[in-house]
PDB file of C-alpha atoms and ligand atoms in Angstrom:
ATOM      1  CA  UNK A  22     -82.740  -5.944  32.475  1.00 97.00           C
ATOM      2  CA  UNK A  23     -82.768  -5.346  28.689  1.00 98.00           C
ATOM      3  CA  UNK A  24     -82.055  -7.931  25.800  1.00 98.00           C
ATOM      4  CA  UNK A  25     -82.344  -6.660  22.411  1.00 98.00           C
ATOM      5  CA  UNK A  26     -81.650  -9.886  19.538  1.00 98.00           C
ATOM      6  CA  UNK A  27     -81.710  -9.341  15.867  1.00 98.00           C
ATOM      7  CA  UNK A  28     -84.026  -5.976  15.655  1.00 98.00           C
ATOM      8  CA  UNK A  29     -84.427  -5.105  12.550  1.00 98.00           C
ATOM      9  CA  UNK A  30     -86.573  -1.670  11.796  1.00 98.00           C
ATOM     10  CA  UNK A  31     -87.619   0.463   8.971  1.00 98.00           C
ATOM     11  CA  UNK A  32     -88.719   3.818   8.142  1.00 97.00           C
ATOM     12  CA  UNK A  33     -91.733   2.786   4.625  1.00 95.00           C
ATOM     13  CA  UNK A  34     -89.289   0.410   2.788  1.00 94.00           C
ATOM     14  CA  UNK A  35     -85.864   1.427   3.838  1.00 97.00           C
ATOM     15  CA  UNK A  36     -84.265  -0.712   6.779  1.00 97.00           C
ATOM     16  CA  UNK A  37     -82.284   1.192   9.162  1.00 97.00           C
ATOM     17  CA  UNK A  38     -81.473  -1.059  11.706  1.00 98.00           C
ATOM     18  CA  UNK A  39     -79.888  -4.188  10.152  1.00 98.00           C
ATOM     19  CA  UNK A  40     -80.277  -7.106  13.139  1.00 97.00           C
ATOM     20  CA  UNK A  41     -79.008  -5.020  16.296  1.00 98.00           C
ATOM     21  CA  UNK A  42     -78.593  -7.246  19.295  1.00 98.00           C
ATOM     22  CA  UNK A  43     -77.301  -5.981  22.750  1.00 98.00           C
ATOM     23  CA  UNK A  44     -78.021  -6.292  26.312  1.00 98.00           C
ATOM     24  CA  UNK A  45     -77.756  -4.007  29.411  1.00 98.00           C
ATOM     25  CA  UNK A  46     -77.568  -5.841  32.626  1.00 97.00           C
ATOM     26  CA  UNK A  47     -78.732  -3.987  36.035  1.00 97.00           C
ATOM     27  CA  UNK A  48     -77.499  -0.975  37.633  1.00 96.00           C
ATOM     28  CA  UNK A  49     -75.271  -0.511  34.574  1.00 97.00           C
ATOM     29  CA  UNK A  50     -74.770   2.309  32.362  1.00 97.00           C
ATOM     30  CA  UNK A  51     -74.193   1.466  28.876  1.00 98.00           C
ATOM     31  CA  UNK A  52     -73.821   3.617  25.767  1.00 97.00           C
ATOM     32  CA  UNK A  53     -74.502   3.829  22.302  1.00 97.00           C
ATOM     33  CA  UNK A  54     -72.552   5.904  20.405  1.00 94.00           C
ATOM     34  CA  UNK A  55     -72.191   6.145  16.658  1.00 92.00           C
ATOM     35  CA  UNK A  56     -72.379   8.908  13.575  1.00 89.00           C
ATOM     36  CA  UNK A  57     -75.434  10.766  12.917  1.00 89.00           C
ATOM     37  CA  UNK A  58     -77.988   8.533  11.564  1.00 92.00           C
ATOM     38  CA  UNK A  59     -76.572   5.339  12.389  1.00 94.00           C
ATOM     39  CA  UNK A  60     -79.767   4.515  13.377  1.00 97.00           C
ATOM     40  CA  UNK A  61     -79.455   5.141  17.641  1.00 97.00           C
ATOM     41  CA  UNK A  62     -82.774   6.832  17.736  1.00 97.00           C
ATOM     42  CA  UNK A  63     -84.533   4.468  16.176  1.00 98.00           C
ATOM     43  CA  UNK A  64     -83.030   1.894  18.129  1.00 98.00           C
ATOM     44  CA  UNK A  65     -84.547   3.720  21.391  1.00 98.00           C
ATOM     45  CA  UNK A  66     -87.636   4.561  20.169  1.00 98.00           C
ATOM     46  CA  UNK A  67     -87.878   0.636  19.116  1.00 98.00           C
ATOM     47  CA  UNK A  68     -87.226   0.044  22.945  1.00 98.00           C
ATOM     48  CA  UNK A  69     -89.873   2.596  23.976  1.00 97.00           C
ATOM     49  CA  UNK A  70     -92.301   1.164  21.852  1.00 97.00           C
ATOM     50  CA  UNK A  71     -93.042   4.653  19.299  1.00 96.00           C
ATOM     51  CA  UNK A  72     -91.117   2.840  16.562  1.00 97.00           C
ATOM     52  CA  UNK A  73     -92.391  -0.796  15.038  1.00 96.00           C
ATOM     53  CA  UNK A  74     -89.834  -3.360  14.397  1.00 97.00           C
ATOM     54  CA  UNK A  75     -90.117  -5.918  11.445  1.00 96.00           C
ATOM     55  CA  UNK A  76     -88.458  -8.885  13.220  1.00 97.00           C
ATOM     56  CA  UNK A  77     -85.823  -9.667  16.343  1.00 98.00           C
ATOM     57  CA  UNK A  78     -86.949  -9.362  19.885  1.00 98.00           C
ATOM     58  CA  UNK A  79     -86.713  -7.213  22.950  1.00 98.00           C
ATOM     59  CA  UNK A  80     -87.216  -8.290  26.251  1.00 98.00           C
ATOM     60  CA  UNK A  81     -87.121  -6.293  29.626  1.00 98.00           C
ATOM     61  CA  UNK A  82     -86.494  -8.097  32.831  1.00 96.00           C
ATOM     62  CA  UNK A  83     -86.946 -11.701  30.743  1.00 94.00           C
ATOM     63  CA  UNK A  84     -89.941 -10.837  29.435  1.00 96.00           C
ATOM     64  CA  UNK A  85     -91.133 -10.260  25.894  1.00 97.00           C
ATOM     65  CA  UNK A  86     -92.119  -6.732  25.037  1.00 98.00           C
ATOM     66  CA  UNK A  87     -91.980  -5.956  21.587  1.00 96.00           C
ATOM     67  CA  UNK A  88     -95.424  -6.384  20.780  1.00 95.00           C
ATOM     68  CA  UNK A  89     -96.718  -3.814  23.707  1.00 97.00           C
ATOM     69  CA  UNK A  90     -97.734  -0.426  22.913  1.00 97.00           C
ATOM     70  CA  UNK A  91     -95.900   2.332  24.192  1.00 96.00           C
ATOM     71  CA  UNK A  92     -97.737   3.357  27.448  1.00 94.00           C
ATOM     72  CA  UNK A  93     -97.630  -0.590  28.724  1.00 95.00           C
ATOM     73  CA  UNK A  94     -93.660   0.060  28.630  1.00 97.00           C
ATOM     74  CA  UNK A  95     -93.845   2.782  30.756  1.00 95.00           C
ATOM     75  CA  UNK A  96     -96.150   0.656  33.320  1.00 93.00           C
ATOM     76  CA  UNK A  97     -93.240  -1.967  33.258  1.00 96.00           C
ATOM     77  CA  UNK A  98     -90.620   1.032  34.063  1.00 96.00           C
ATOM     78  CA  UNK A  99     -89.032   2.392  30.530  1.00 97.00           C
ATOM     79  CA  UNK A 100     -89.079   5.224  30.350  1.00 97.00           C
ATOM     80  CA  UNK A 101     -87.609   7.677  27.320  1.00 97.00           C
ATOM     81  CA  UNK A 102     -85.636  11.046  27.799  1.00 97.00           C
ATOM     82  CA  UNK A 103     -86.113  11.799  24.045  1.00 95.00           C
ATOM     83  CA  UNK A 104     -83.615  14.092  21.901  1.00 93.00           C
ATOM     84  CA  UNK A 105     -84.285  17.530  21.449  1.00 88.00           C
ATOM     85  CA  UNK A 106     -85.740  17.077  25.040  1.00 92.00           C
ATOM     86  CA  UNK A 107     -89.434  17.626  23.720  1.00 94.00           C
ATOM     87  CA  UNK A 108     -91.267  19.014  26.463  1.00 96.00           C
ATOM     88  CA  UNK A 109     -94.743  20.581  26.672  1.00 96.00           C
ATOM     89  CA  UNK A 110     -93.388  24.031  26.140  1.00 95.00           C
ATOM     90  CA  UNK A 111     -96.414  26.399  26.989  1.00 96.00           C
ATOM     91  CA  UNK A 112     -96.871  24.361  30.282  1.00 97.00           C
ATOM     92  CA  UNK A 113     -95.441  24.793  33.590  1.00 96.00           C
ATOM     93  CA  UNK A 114     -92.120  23.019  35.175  1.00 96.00           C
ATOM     94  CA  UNK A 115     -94.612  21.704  37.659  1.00 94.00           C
ATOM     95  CA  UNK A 116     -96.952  20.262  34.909  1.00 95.00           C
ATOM     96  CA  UNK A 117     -94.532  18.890  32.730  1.00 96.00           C
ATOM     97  CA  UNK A 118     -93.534  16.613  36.130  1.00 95.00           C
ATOM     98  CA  UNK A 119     -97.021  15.987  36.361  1.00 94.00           C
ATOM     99  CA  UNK A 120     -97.475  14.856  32.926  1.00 94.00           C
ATOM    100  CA  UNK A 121     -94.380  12.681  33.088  1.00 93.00           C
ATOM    101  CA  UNK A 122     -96.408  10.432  36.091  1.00 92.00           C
ATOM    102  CA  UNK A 123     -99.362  10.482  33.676  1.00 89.00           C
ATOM    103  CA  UNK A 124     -99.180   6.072  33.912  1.00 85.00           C
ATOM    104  CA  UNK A 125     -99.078   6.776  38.182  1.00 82.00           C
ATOM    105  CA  UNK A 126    -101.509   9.410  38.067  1.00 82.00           C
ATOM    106  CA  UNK A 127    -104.173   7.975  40.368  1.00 82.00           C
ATOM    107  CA  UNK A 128    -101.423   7.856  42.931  1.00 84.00           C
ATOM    108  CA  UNK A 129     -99.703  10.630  44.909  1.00 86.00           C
ATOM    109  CA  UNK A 130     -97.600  12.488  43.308  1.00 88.00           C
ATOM    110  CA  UNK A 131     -96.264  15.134  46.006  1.00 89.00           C
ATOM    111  CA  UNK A 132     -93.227  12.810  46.999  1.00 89.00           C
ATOM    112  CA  UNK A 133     -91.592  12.832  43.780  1.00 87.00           C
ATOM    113  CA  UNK A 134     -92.771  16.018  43.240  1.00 90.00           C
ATOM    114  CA  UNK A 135     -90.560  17.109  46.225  1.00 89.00           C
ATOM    115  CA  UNK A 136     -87.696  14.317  44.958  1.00 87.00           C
ATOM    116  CA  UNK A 137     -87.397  16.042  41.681  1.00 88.00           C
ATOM    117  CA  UNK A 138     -87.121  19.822  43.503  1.00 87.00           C
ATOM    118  CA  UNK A 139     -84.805  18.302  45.553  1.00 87.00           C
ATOM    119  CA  UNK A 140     -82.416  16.971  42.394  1.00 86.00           C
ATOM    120  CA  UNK A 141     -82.649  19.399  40.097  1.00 87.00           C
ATOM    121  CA  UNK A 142     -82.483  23.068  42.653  1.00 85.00           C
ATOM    122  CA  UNK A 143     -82.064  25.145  39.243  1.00 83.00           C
ATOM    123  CA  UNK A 144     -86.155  24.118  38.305  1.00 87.00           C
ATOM    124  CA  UNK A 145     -87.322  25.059  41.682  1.00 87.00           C
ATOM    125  CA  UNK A 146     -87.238  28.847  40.814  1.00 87.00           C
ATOM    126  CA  UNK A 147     -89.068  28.257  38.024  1.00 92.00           C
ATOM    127  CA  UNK A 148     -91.532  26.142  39.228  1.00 92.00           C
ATOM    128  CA  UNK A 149     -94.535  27.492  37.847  1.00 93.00           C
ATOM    129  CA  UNK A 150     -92.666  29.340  34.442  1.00 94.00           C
ATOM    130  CA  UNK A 151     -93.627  27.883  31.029  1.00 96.00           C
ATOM    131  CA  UNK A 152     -91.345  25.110  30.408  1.00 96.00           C
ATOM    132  CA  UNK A 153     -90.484  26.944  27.277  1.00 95.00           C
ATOM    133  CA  UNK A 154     -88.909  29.804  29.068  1.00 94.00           C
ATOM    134  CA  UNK A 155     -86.112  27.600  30.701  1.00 92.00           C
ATOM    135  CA  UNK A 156     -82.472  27.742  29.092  1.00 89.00           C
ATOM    136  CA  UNK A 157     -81.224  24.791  27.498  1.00 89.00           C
ATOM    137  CA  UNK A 158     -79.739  23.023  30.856  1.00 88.00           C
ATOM    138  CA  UNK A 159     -82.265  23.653  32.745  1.00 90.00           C
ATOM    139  CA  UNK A 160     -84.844  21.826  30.451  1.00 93.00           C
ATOM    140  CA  UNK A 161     -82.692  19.260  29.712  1.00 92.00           C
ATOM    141  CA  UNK A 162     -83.115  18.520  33.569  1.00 91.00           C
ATOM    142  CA  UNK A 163     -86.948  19.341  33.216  1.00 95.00           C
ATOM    143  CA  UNK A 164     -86.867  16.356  30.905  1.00 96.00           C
ATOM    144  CA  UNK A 165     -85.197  13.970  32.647  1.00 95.00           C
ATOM    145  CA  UNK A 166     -87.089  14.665  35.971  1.00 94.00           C
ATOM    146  CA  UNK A 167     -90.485  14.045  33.649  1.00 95.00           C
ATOM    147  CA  UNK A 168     -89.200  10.547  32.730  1.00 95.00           C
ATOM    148  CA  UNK A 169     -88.057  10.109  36.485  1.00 94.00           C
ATOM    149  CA  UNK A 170     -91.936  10.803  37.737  1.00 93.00           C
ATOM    150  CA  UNK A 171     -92.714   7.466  35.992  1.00 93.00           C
ATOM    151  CA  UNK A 172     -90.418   5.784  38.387  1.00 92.00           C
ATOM    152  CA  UNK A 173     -89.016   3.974  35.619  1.00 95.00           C
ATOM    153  CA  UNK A 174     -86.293   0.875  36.527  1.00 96.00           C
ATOM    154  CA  UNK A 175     -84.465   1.544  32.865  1.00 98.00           C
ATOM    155  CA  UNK A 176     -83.536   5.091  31.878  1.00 98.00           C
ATOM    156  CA  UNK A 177     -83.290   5.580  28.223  1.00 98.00           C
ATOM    157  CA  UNK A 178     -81.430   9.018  27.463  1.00 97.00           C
ATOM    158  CA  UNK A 179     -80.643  10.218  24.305  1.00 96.00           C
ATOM    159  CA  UNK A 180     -78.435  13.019  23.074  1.00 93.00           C
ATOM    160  CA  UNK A 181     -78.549  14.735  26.451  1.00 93.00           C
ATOM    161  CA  UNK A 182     -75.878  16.843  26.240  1.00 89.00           C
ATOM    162  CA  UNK A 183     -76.794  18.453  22.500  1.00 88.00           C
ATOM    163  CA  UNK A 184     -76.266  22.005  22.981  1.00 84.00           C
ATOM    164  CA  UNK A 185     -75.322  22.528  26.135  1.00 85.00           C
ATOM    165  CA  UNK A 186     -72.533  24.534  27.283  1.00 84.00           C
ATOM    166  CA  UNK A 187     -69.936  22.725  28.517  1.00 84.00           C
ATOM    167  CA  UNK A 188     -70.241  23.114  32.128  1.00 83.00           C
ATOM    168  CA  UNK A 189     -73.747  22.235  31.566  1.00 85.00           C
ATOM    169  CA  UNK A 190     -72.178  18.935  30.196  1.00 88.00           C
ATOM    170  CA  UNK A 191     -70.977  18.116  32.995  1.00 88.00           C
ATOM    171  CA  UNK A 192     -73.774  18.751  35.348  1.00 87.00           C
ATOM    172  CA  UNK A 193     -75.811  16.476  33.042  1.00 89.00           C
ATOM    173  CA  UNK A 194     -73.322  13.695  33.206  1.00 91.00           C
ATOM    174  CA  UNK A 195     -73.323  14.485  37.176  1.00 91.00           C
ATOM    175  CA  UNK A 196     -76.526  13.821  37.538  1.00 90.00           C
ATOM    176  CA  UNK A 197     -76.939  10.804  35.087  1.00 93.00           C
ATOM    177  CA  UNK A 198     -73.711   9.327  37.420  1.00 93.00           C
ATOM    178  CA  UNK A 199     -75.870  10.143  40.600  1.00 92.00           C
ATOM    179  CA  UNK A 200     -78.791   7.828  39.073  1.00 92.00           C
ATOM    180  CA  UNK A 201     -76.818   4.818  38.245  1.00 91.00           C
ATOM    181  CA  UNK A 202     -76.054   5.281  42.375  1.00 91.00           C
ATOM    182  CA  UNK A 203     -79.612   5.542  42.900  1.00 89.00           C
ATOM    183  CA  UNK A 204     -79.815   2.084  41.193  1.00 90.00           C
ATOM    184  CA  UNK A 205     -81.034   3.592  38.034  1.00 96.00           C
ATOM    185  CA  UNK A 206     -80.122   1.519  34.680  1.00 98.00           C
ATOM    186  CA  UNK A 207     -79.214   3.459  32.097  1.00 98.00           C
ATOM    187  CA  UNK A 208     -78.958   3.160  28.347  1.00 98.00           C
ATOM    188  CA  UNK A 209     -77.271   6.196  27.012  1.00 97.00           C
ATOM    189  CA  UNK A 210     -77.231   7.112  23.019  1.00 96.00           C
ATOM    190  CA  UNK A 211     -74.371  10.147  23.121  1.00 90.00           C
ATOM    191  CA  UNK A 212     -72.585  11.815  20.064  1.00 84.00           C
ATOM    192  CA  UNK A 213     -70.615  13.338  22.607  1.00 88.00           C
ATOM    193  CA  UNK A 214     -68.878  10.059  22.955  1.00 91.00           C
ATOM    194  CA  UNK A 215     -65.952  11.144  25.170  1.00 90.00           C
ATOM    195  CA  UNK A 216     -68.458  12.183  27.441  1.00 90.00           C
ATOM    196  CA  UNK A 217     -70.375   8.849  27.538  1.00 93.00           C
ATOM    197  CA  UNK A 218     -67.337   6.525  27.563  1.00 95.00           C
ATOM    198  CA  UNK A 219     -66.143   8.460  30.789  1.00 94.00           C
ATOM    199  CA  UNK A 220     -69.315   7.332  32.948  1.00 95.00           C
ATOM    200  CA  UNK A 221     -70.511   4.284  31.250  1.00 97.00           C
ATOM    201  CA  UNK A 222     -69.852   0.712  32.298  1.00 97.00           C
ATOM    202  CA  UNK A 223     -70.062  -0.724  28.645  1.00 98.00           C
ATOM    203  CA  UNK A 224     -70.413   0.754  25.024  1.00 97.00           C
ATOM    204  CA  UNK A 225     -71.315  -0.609  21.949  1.00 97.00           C
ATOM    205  CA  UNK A 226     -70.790   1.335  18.077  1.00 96.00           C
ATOM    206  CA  UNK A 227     -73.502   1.277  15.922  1.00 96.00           C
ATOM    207  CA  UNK A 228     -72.582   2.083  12.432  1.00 95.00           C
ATOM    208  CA  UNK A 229     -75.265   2.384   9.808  1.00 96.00           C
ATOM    209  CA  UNK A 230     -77.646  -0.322  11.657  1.00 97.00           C
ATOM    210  CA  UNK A 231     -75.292  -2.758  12.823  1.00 97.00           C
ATOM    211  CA  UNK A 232     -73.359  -2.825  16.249  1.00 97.00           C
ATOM    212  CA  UNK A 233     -70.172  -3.213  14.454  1.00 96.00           C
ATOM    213  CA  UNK A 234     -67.940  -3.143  18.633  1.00 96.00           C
ATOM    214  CA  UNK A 235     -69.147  -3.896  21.890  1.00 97.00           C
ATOM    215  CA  UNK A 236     -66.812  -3.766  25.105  1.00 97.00           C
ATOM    216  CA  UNK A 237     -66.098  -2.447  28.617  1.00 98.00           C
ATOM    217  CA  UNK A 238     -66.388   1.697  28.291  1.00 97.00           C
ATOM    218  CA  UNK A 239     -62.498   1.283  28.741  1.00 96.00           C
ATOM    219  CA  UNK A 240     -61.656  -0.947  25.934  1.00 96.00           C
ATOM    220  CA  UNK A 241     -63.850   1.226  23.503  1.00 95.00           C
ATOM    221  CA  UNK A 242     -62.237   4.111  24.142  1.00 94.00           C
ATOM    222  CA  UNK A 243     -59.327   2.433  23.837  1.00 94.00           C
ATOM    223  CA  UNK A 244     -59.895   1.419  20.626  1.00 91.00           C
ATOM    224  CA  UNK A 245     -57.786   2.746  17.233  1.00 88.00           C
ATOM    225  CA  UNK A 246     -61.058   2.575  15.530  1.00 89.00           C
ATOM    226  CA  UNK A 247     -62.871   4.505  18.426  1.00 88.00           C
ATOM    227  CA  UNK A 248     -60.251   6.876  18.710  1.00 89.00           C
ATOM    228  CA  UNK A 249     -59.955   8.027  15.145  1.00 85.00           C
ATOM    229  CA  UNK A 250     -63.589   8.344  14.284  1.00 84.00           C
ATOM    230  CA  UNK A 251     -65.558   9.102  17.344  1.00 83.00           C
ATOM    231  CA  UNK A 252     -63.011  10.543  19.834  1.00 82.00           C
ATOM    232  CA  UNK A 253     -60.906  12.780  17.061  1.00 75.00           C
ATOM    233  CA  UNK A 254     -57.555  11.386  18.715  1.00 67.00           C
TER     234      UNK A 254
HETATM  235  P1  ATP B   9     -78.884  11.394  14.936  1.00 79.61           P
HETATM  236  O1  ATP B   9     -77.726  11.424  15.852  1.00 79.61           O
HETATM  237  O2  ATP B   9     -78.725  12.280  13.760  1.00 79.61           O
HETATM  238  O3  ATP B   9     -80.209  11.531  15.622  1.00 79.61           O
HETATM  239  P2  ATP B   9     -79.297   8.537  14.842  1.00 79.61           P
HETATM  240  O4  ATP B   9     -78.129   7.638  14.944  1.00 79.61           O
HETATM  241  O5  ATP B   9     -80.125   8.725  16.053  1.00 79.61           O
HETATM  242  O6  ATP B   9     -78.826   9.930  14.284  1.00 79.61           O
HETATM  243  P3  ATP B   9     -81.754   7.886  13.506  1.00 79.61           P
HETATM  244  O7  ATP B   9     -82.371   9.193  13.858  1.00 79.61           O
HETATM  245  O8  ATP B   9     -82.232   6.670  14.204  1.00 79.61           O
HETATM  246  O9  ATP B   9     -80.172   7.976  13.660  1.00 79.61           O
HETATM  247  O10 ATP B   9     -81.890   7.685  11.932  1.00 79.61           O
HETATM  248  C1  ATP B   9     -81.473   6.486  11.269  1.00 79.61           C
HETATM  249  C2  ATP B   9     -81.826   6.604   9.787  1.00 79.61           C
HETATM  250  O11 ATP B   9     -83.249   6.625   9.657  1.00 79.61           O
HETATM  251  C3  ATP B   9     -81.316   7.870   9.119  1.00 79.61           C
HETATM  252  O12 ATP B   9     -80.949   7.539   7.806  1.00 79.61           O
HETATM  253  C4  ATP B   9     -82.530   8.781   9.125  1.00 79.61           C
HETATM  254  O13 ATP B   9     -82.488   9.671   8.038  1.00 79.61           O
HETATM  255  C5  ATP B   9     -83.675   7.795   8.981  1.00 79.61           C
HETATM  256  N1  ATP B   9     -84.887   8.270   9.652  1.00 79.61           N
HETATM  257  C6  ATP B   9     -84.999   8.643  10.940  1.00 79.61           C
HETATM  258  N2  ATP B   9     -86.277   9.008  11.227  1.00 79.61           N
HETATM  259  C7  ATP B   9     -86.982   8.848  10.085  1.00 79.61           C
HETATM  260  C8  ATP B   9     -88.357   9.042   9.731  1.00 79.61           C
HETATM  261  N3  ATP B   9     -89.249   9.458  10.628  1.00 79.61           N
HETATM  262  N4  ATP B   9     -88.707   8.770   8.450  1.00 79.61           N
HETATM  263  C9  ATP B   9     -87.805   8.326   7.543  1.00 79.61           C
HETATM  264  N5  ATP B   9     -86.500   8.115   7.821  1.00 79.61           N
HETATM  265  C10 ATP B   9     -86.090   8.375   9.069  1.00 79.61           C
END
């Protein structure tokens, strides 16, 4: 679904992603975890198409897509659930949705309208509140159901569960499980790393711009290197 070979990015003259290369395959969760500023933003936002890169390639179901803009990589279904969850705060639950299908908005929108009631209960009381008005969880779900209303085929998520309660953690990781079911494919940045490594099929570390481990979720967190640094065992 996604091939990423040799991406190198950088922020005015200073390179922050070194030659990252990974792949997720379909239907598969995979994470990214790694310290902060290791460089797993930029990585996503070089996927979404809001960050440039300077060389490497990125393809998306075998074809090239580095050099589209950003709204041409929604129409191909990626679609970004972006940190700090970023939502149009004065406008309505309902609106944000609507906003989220902006690349389907000639079509009808009602049916996912209704899917995303249906998924996430806790927005339907608020359906018509200020998005800005919601408590952490619930607009952490707001802003995943905004990237679902562009039907995308690859999920990118990152930091979803930043400062959320940890029941709230849990619901999030519920419903990013209940995706992959839905034949979702997921790419999933996480500090939270424990939390990533329990529902992802693969992982990869990315340390100061370079994937410096790759393996099944199981053999990461398995890992003395893994354990030390990112799971504080
Ligand atoms: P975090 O978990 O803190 O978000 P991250 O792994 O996602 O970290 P990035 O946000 O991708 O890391 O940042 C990678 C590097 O690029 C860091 O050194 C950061 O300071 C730098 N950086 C990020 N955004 C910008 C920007 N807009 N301008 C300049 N430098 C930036």
């Amino acid at each position: 679904m996604l091939s990423i070979e040799n991406v190198r990015s950088a922020y005015g003259r200073i390179e922050v992603l070194h030659g990252v290369t990974l792949h997720v395959e379909a239907g598969e969760i995979v994470t990214l975890i790694g310290a902060n500023g290791a460089g797993k933003t930029t990585l996503l936002h070089a996927i979404s198409g809001v960050q440039p890169i300077m060389d490497g390639s990125i393809r998306f179901a075998g074809n090239p897509i580095e050099q589209l803009p950003a709204h041409m990589r929604v129409g191909l279904g990626i679609s970004q659930v972006p940190e700090g969850r970023q939502l149009f705060e004065p406008l309505s639950v309902k609106d944000n949705l609507r906003l989220g299908a902006w690349s389907r908005r000639d079509e009808d929108l009602e049916p996912e309208l209704a899917r995303a009631r249906a998924m996430f209960p806790m927005l339907d009381a608020f359906w018509e509140r200020p998005a800005g008005t919601l408590s952490g969880g619930q607009q952490q779900m707001l802003a995943i159901g905004r990237a679902l209303m562009a039907k995308p085929r690859l999920l990118l998520l990152d930091e979803p569960s930043m400062g959320l309660a940890p029941n709230l953690v849990d619901h999030v990781l519920a419903v990013i499980r209940a995706l992959k079911d839905d034949k979702l494919t997921i790419l999933l940045v996480e500090q939270n790393a424990r939390a990533a490594l329990a529902i992802a099929d693969r992982a990869y570390v990315l340390e100061t711009g370079r994937i410096t481990l790759s393996g099944t979720a199981a053999e990461i967190a398995a890992d003395a290197r893994v354990r030390d640094a990112y799971l504080g065992i």
